[in-house]
Tab-separated table of C-alpha atoms and ligand atoms in Angstrom:
chain	number	residue	atom	x	y	z
A	856	MET	CA	-25.309	23.950	51.763
A	857	LYS	CA	-25.342	27.401	50.159
A	858	GLU	CA	-27.704	27.814	47.192
A	859	ILE	CA	-26.181	30.022	44.517
A	860	LEU	CA	-27.025	31.597	41.203
A	861	ILE	CA	-24.047	32.542	39.010
A	862	ASP	CA	-24.107	35.589	36.748
A	863	THR	CA	-21.150	35.477	34.377
A	864	ASP	CA	-19.422	37.027	31.356
A	865	CYS	CA	-17.572	33.735	30.834
A	866	GLY	CA	-14.330	34.429	30.407
A	867	VAL	CA	-11.524	31.958	31.256
A	868	ASP	CA	-11.432	32.909	34.921
A	869	ASP	CA	-15.233	32.803	35.066
A	870	ALA	CA	-15.023	29.260	33.668
A	871	ALA	CA	-12.584	28.267	36.425
A	872	ALA	CA	-14.869	29.890	39.013
A	873	ILE	CA	-17.807	27.816	37.712
A	874	GLY	CA	-15.538	24.764	37.935
A	875	ILE	CA	-14.768	25.574	41.569
A	876	ALA	CA	-18.472	25.887	42.393
A	877	LEU	CA	-19.273	22.541	40.763
A	878	ALA	CA	-16.386	20.817	42.538
A	879	HIS	CA	-17.576	21.775	46.029
A	880	SER	CA	-20.556	20.254	47.816
A	881	GLU	CA	-20.692	23.345	50.068
A	882	VAL	CA	-22.522	25.115	47.228
A	883	ASN	CA	-25.434	24.112	44.988
A	884	VAL	CA	-25.577	25.906	41.616
A	885	LEU	CA	-29.258	26.545	40.803
A	886	GLY	CA	-28.777	28.377	37.526
A	887	ILE	CA	-26.498	30.524	35.419
A	888	THR	CA	-27.246	33.865	33.750
A	889	THR	CA	-24.945	35.281	31.097
A	890	VAL	CA	-24.042	38.910	30.501
A	891	ASN	CA	-22.110	41.074	28.063
A	892	GLY	CA	-18.562	41.630	29.323
A	893	ASN	CA	-15.337	39.868	28.427
A	894	VAL	CA	-16.942	39.031	25.057
A	895	GLY	CA	-20.428	39.656	23.630
A	896	VAL	CA	-23.363	37.955	25.307
A	897	ALA	CA	-24.003	35.516	22.426
A	898	GLN	CA	-20.445	34.159	22.742
A	899	VAL	CA	-20.615	34.183	26.555
A	900	THR	CA	-23.832	32.145	26.400
A	901	GLU	CA	-22.320	29.676	23.930
A	902	ASN	CA	-19.294	29.323	26.222
A	903	VAL	CA	-21.433	28.471	29.241
A	904	LEU	CA	-23.655	26.087	27.267
A	905	ARG	CA	-20.574	24.225	25.995
A	906	LEU	CA	-18.719	24.244	29.317
A	907	MET	CA	-21.469	22.808	31.513
A	908	PRO	CA	-21.770	19.337	29.911
A	909	VAL	CA	-17.972	19.058	29.770
A	910	LEU	CA	-18.021	19.541	33.546
A	911	GLY	CA	-20.822	16.989	33.876
A	912	ARG	CA	-23.618	19.526	34.651
A	913	GLY	CA	-25.484	20.111	31.405
A	914	ASP	CA	-28.669	19.933	33.508
A	915	ILE	CA	-28.215	23.373	35.124
A	916	PRO	CA	-30.451	25.982	33.424
A	917	VAL	CA	-28.650	28.721	31.487
A	918	PHE	CA	-30.442	32.040	30.851
A	919	ARG	CA	-29.174	34.552	28.311
A	920	GLY	CA	-28.828	38.037	29.783
A	921	ALA	CA	-28.163	41.603	28.727
A	922	SER	CA	-26.325	42.354	25.504
A	923	ARG	CA	-25.089	45.778	26.602
A	924	PRO	CA	-24.623	47.903	29.719
A	925	LEU	CA	-27.474	50.066	31.070
A	926	ILE	CA	-26.187	53.260	29.445
A	927	ALA	CA	-22.640	52.851	28.162
A	928	GLN	CA	-21.535	51.301	24.896
A	929	PRO	CA	-20.395	47.644	25.198
A	930	HIS	CA	-16.700	47.299	25.984
A	931	HIS	CA	-14.972	43.917	25.780
A	932	ALA	CA	-11.762	42.560	27.297
A	933	GLY	CA	-9.696	42.409	24.114
A	934	GLY	CA	-7.353	39.494	23.679
A	935	ILE	CA	-6.850	38.534	27.308
A	936	HIS	CA	-9.460	35.733	27.214
A	937	GLY	CA	-8.590	34.695	23.639
A	938	HIS	CA	-10.900	35.359	20.685
A	939	ASN	CA	-13.711	33.146	21.956
A	940	GLY	CA	-13.451	34.114	25.643
A	941	LEU	CA	-12.356	30.596	26.600
A	942	GLY	CA	-8.684	31.009	25.782
A	943	ASP	CA	-9.379	29.717	22.250
A	944	VAL	CA	-9.980	26.222	23.627
A	945	GLN	CA	-12.648	24.619	21.402
A	946	LEU	CA	-15.308	22.767	23.380
A	947	PRO	CA	-17.830	20.458	21.668
A	948	ASP	CA	-21.203	21.848	20.655
A	949	ALA	CA	-23.571	21.186	23.556
A	950	GLY	CA	-26.509	20.539	21.238
A	951	LYS	CA	-28.772	22.613	23.459
A	952	THR	CA	-29.775	26.223	23.770
A	953	PHE	CA	-30.471	28.624	26.592
A	954	GLU	CA	-33.796	28.685	28.481
A	955	SER	CA	-36.697	30.308	26.646
A	956	ALA	CA	-37.627	32.343	29.749
A	957	GLY	CA	-35.987	35.743	30.089
A	958	PHE	CA	-33.074	36.019	32.509
A	959	ALA	CA	-34.903	38.310	34.954
A	960	GLU	CA	-37.873	35.908	35.103
A	961	GLY	CA	-35.422	33.034	35.589
A	962	ILE	CA	-33.758	34.829	38.480
A	963	LEU	CA	-37.134	35.661	40.041
A	964	ARG	CA	-38.378	32.076	39.768
A	965	LEU	CA	-35.227	30.606	41.318
A	966	ALA	CA	-35.187	33.262	44.052
A	967	ARG	CA	-38.829	32.539	44.924
A	968	GLU	CA	-38.106	28.813	45.040
A	969	HIS	CA	-34.937	29.331	47.100
A	970	PRO	CA	-35.329	32.477	49.217
A	971	GLY	CA	-32.051	33.552	50.797
A	972	LEU	CA	-29.945	32.407	47.840
A	973	THR	CA	-26.574	33.976	47.111
A	974	LEU	CA	-26.114	35.678	43.753
A	975	VAL	CA	-22.490	35.386	42.659
A	976	ALA	CA	-21.791	38.052	40.018
A	977	LEU	CA	-18.593	37.450	38.047
A	978	GLY	CA	-19.093	40.127	35.398
A	979	PRO	CA	-20.606	43.595	34.943
A	980	LEU	CA	-23.699	44.009	37.149
A	981	THR	CA	-26.113	44.813	34.272
A	982	ASN	CA	-28.365	41.762	34.719
A	983	VAL	CA	-28.489	42.192	38.475
A	984	ALA	CA	-29.501	45.854	38.156
A	985	ILE	CA	-32.192	45.079	35.559
A	986	ALA	CA	-33.607	42.209	37.624
A	987	LEU	CA	-33.716	44.369	40.780
A	988	ASN	CA	-35.385	47.202	38.862
A	989	LEU	CA	-37.998	44.897	37.318
A	990	TYR	CA	-38.690	42.845	40.435
A	991	PRO	CA	-38.029	44.816	43.631
A	992	GLU	CA	-39.154	41.788	45.682
A	993	LEU	CA	-35.718	40.345	44.855
A	994	GLU	CA	-34.322	42.733	47.460
A	995	GLU	CA	-35.971	40.565	50.114
A	996	LEU	CA	-35.415	37.234	48.357
A	997	PHE	CA	-31.642	37.495	47.828
A	998	GLY	CA	-29.644	36.579	50.920
A	999	GLU	CA	-26.496	38.217	49.575
A	1000	ILE	CA	-24.827	39.409	46.402
A	1001	VAL	CA	-21.138	38.584	46.095
A	1002	SER	CA	-19.651	40.629	43.257
A	1003	MET	CA	-16.198	40.513	41.714
A	1004	GLY	CA	-15.308	44.063	40.899
A	1005	GLY	CA	-13.858	47.399	41.832
A	1006	ALA	CA	-10.382	48.466	42.810
A	1007	LEU	CA	-9.450	50.681	45.742
A	1008	GLY	CA	-5.885	50.799	44.456
A	1009	ARG	CA	-4.792	50.776	40.823
A	1010	GLY	CA	-7.343	49.420	38.350
A	1011	ASN	CA	-6.765	46.976	35.500
A	1012	ILE	CA	-8.722	48.490	32.596
A	1013	THR	CA	-7.743	52.065	33.406
A	1014	GLN	CA	-5.472	53.411	36.062
A	1015	TYR	CA	-8.569	54.106	38.183
A	1016	ALA	CA	-11.057	51.387	37.344
A	1017	GLU	CA	-11.460	47.626	37.398
A	1018	PHE	CA	-12.968	46.013	34.257
A	1019	ASN	CA	-16.392	44.816	35.545
A	1020	TYR	CA	-17.218	48.109	37.253
A	1021	PHE	CA	-15.761	50.149	34.379
A	1022	VAL	CA	-17.975	48.388	31.812
A	1023	ASP	CA	-21.221	49.226	33.627
A	1024	PRO	CA	-20.781	51.552	36.605
A	1025	GLU	CA	-24.444	52.658	36.511
A	1026	SER	CA	-25.498	49.079	37.250
A	1027	VAL	CA	-23.159	49.017	40.263
A	1028	GLN	CA	-24.916	52.162	41.492
A	1029	VAL	CA	-28.332	50.433	41.205
A	1030	VAL	CA	-27.062	47.470	43.233
A	1031	LEU	CA	-25.488	49.793	45.827
A	1032	GLU	CA	-28.824	51.566	46.206
A	1033	SER	CA	-30.659	48.285	46.874
A	1034	LYS	CA	-31.016	46.770	50.336
A	1035	VAL	CA	-29.346	43.483	49.435
A	1036	PRO	CA	-26.264	42.685	51.571
A	1037	LEU	CA	-23.305	43.165	49.233
A	1038	THR	CA	-19.815	41.683	49.386
A	1039	VAL	CA	-17.301	42.928	46.829
A	1040	VAL	CA	-14.213	40.856	46.077
A	1041	THR	CA	-11.831	43.529	44.810
A	1042	TRP	CA	-9.197	43.613	42.103
A	1043	ASP	CA	-6.787	44.515	44.939
A	1044	ALA	CA	-7.348	40.985	46.354
A	1045	ALA	CA	-6.705	39.495	42.906
A	1046	VAL	CA	-3.417	41.349	42.510
A	1047	LYS	CA	-2.224	39.914	45.835
A	1048	MET	CA	-3.130	36.425	44.536
A	1049	ALA	CA	-0.993	36.618	41.364
A	1050	HIS	CA	0.499	33.219	40.486
A	1051	SER	CA	3.185	32.607	37.910
A	1052	GLU	CA	2.543	29.966	35.271
A	1053	GLU	CA	5.327	27.909	36.886
A	1054	GLU	CA	3.654	28.075	40.300
A	1055	ILE	CA	0.382	26.838	38.803
A	1056	ARG	CA	2.189	24.060	36.960
A	1057	ALA	CA	4.034	23.049	40.141
A	1058	LEU	CA	0.758	22.934	42.080
A	1059	GLY	CA	-0.382	20.237	39.647
A	1060	LEU	CA	-3.510	21.958	38.327
A	1061	GLY	CA	-2.946	20.277	34.967
A	1062	ASP	CA	-2.813	16.754	36.467
A	1063	SER	CA	-6.342	15.793	35.436
A	1064	LYS	CA	-8.493	16.271	32.346
A	1065	ALA	CA	-10.581	19.048	33.936
A	1066	GLY	CA	-7.560	20.721	35.563
A	1067	LYS	CA	-5.664	20.684	32.245
A	1068	LEU	CA	-8.650	22.269	30.515
A	1069	PHE	CA	-8.488	25.285	32.840
A	1070	PHE	CA	-4.688	25.438	32.639
A	1071	ASP	CA	-4.894	25.440	28.814
A	1072	MET	CA	-7.617	28.102	28.818
A	1073	HIS	CA	-5.333	30.410	30.804
A	1074	GLN	CA	-2.592	30.440	28.138
A	1075	PRO	CA	-3.734	33.761	26.541
A	1076	VAL	CA	-3.925	35.266	30.049
A	1077	PHE	CA	-0.283	34.299	30.760
A	1078	ALA	CA	0.744	35.644	27.334
A	1079	TYR	CA	-1.178	38.909	27.742
A	1080	ILE	CA	0.282	39.607	31.177
A	1081	GLU	CA	3.756	38.696	29.963
A	1082	LYS	CA	3.413	41.327	27.230
A	1083	SER	CA	2.312	44.008	29.707
A	1084	TYR	CA	4.376	43.106	32.808
A	1085	GLY	CA	7.205	40.912	31.528
A	1086	SER	CA	6.280	37.666	33.298
A	1087	ARG	CA	3.716	34.935	32.727
A	1088	MET	CA	1.162	35.344	35.524
A	1089	ALA	CA	-2.555	35.093	36.229
A	1090	MET	CA	-4.538	36.904	38.925
A	1091	PHE	CA	-7.660	34.655	39.201
A	1092	PRO	CA	-10.235	37.330	40.162
A	1093	ASP	CA	-13.352	35.193	39.580
A	1094	PRO	CA	-11.926	31.929	41.026
A	1095	LEU	CA	-10.972	33.947	44.096
A	1096	THR	CA	-14.531	35.211	44.369
A	1097	MET	CA	-15.977	31.709	44.119
A	1098	ALA	CA	-13.420	30.382	46.615
A	1099	TYR	CA	-14.676	33.041	49.050
A	1100	VAL	CA	-18.286	31.929	48.413
A	1101	VAL	CA	-17.319	28.303	49.104
A	1102	ASN	CA	-15.569	29.274	52.351
A	1103	PRO	CA	-15.798	32.916	53.538
A	1104	SER	CA	-13.364	32.202	56.389
A	1105	ILE	CA	-10.462	32.288	53.878
A	1106	ALA	CA	-10.688	36.120	53.721
A	1107	ARG	CA	-7.641	37.659	55.405
A	1108	GLU	CA	-8.524	41.330	55.041
A	1109	GLU	CA	-12.051	42.700	55.034
A	1110	LEU	CA	-13.091	46.342	55.137
A	1111	ARG	CA	-16.497	47.928	55.660
A	1112	GLY	CA	-17.511	51.067	53.818
A	1113	ASP	CA	-19.805	52.823	51.415
A	1114	LEU	CA	-18.720	52.753	47.779
A	1115	LYS	CA	-18.961	55.816	45.613
A	1116	MET	CA	-18.991	55.001	41.903
A	1117	GLU	CA	-17.503	57.515	39.495
A	1118	LEU	CA	-20.232	57.922	36.847
A	1119	THR	CA	-19.005	60.959	34.947
A	1120	GLY	CA	-17.304	60.802	31.573
A	1121	SER	CA	-13.991	61.777	33.142
A	1122	PRO	CA	-10.875	59.580	32.968
A	1123	ARG	CA	-11.922	58.338	36.415
A	1124	ARG	CA	-15.194	56.819	35.077
A	1125	GLY	CA	-15.818	53.420	36.689
A	1126	ALA	CA	-13.588	54.106	39.680
A	1127	SER	CA	-14.884	52.893	43.041
A	1128	VAL	CA	-13.978	55.006	46.035
A	1129	ARG	CA	-14.448	53.765	49.597
A	1130	GLN	CA	-16.146	56.181	51.926
A	1131	LYS	CA	-17.125	56.115	55.573
A	1132	GLY	CA	-20.128	53.816	56.085
A	1133	GLU	CA	-21.284	50.226	56.384
A	1134	ARG	CA	-23.022	49.419	53.067
A	1135	VAL	CA	-20.430	47.066	51.570
A	1136	LYS	CA	-18.061	44.393	52.782
A	1137	LEU	CA	-14.873	44.687	50.722
A	1138	ILE	CA	-12.588	41.692	50.484
A	1139	MET	CA	-9.030	42.947	50.118
A	1140	GLU	CA	-7.026	39.741	50.599
A	1141	ILE	CA	-7.614	36.000	50.608
A	1142	ASP	CA	-5.354	33.319	52.074
A	1143	LYS	CA	-3.149	31.959	49.289
A	1144	GLY	CA	-2.799	28.388	50.600
A	1145	GLU	CA	-6.548	28.060	51.239
A	1146	PHE	CA	-7.274	29.403	47.760
A	1147	GLN	CA	-4.882	26.931	46.171
A	1148	SER	CA	-6.509	23.939	47.831
A	1149	ILE	CA	-9.964	25.135	46.729
A	1150	LEU	CA	-8.695	25.737	43.163
A	1151	LEU	CA	-7.113	22.285	42.972
A	1152	ARG	CA	-10.437	20.590	43.713
A	1153	ILE	CA	-11.446	21.311	40.112
A	1154	ARG	CA	-9.116	18.424	39.170
A	1155	ASN	CA	-11.819	16.116	40.551
A	1156	LEU	CA	-14.417	17.198	37.996
A	1157	ALA	CA	-15.415	14.991	35.066
B	2247	BDR	C1	-12.764	40.837	35.886
B	2247	BDR	O1	-12.770	41.212	34.509
B	2247	BDR	C2	-12.870	40.069	33.703
B	2247	BDR	O2	-11.992	40.112	32.618
B	2247	BDR	C3	-12.620	38.876	34.584
B	2247	BDR	O3	-13.405	37.792	34.142
B	2247	BDR	C4	-13.034	39.361	35.956
B	2247	BDR	O4	-14.399	39.146	36.207
B	2247	BDR	C5	-11.453	41.282	36.466
B	2247	BDR	O5	-11.286	42.664	36.360
B	2248	CA	CA1	-15.726	37.703	34.756
């Protein structure tokens, strides 16, 4: 079983990714850290605290993370995740708060207790960069970082950049400069995994209480994409990333390379450019059928 720590800017697709992790015995979720991204960190933290008991895992420790990127001003995802980041679905108050320990101490403790763990980063890499800077021993303790982010083709927040890496490109640079094995599940892979609302309905995602919750949360995503592209679709970047963590053999196209982050204030800021090298494994495509069967397992939750 793979031991994982999830870092998230929860986010409707982050929520579905957490659901996937909890629905699969191949992974054991040791803890969750929250980070500024889709919405502010206070709302992200509230979202995770409320989501976990609904999914039957209120016991997993939640640590509140960074409220802003290393250098840049905070930038949020606008209406795509609804006003509250969970597609405006209202979950009951969990009646509990986040851990009193700081997020970096939480990560260090869990990594010492479970050396070789996989850190699954579903948002900007701010927390990961801070933790690595504070505690360099994490470079040896982490088995792998799997990060959703970056686009080799067209981005989603600008023409050049994907949202997570646009929000905090300096933190990506810190992670790239570490020794930790790094797998990046790209926006390019998410674009190839676009599903229409009808396809998702036909798959039967909504045929259970938990499945319906995630289907309902995605309504603002379908509406937002309809406004921009004319049809109701979702790309599932974070669920795709977690599906890869559950079963890496579902990757259909992998590239090796070095990544160069664009850190200037130019319109290309946040762009990730692949260069010759071996530093990063880039996931460019995931098998659609395999992804669907992993996604549908969230119907079995609570
Ligand atoms: C990423 O940005 C966020 O809006 C999603 O949660 C995902 O992590 C996709 O660019
Ligand atoms: Ca996310």
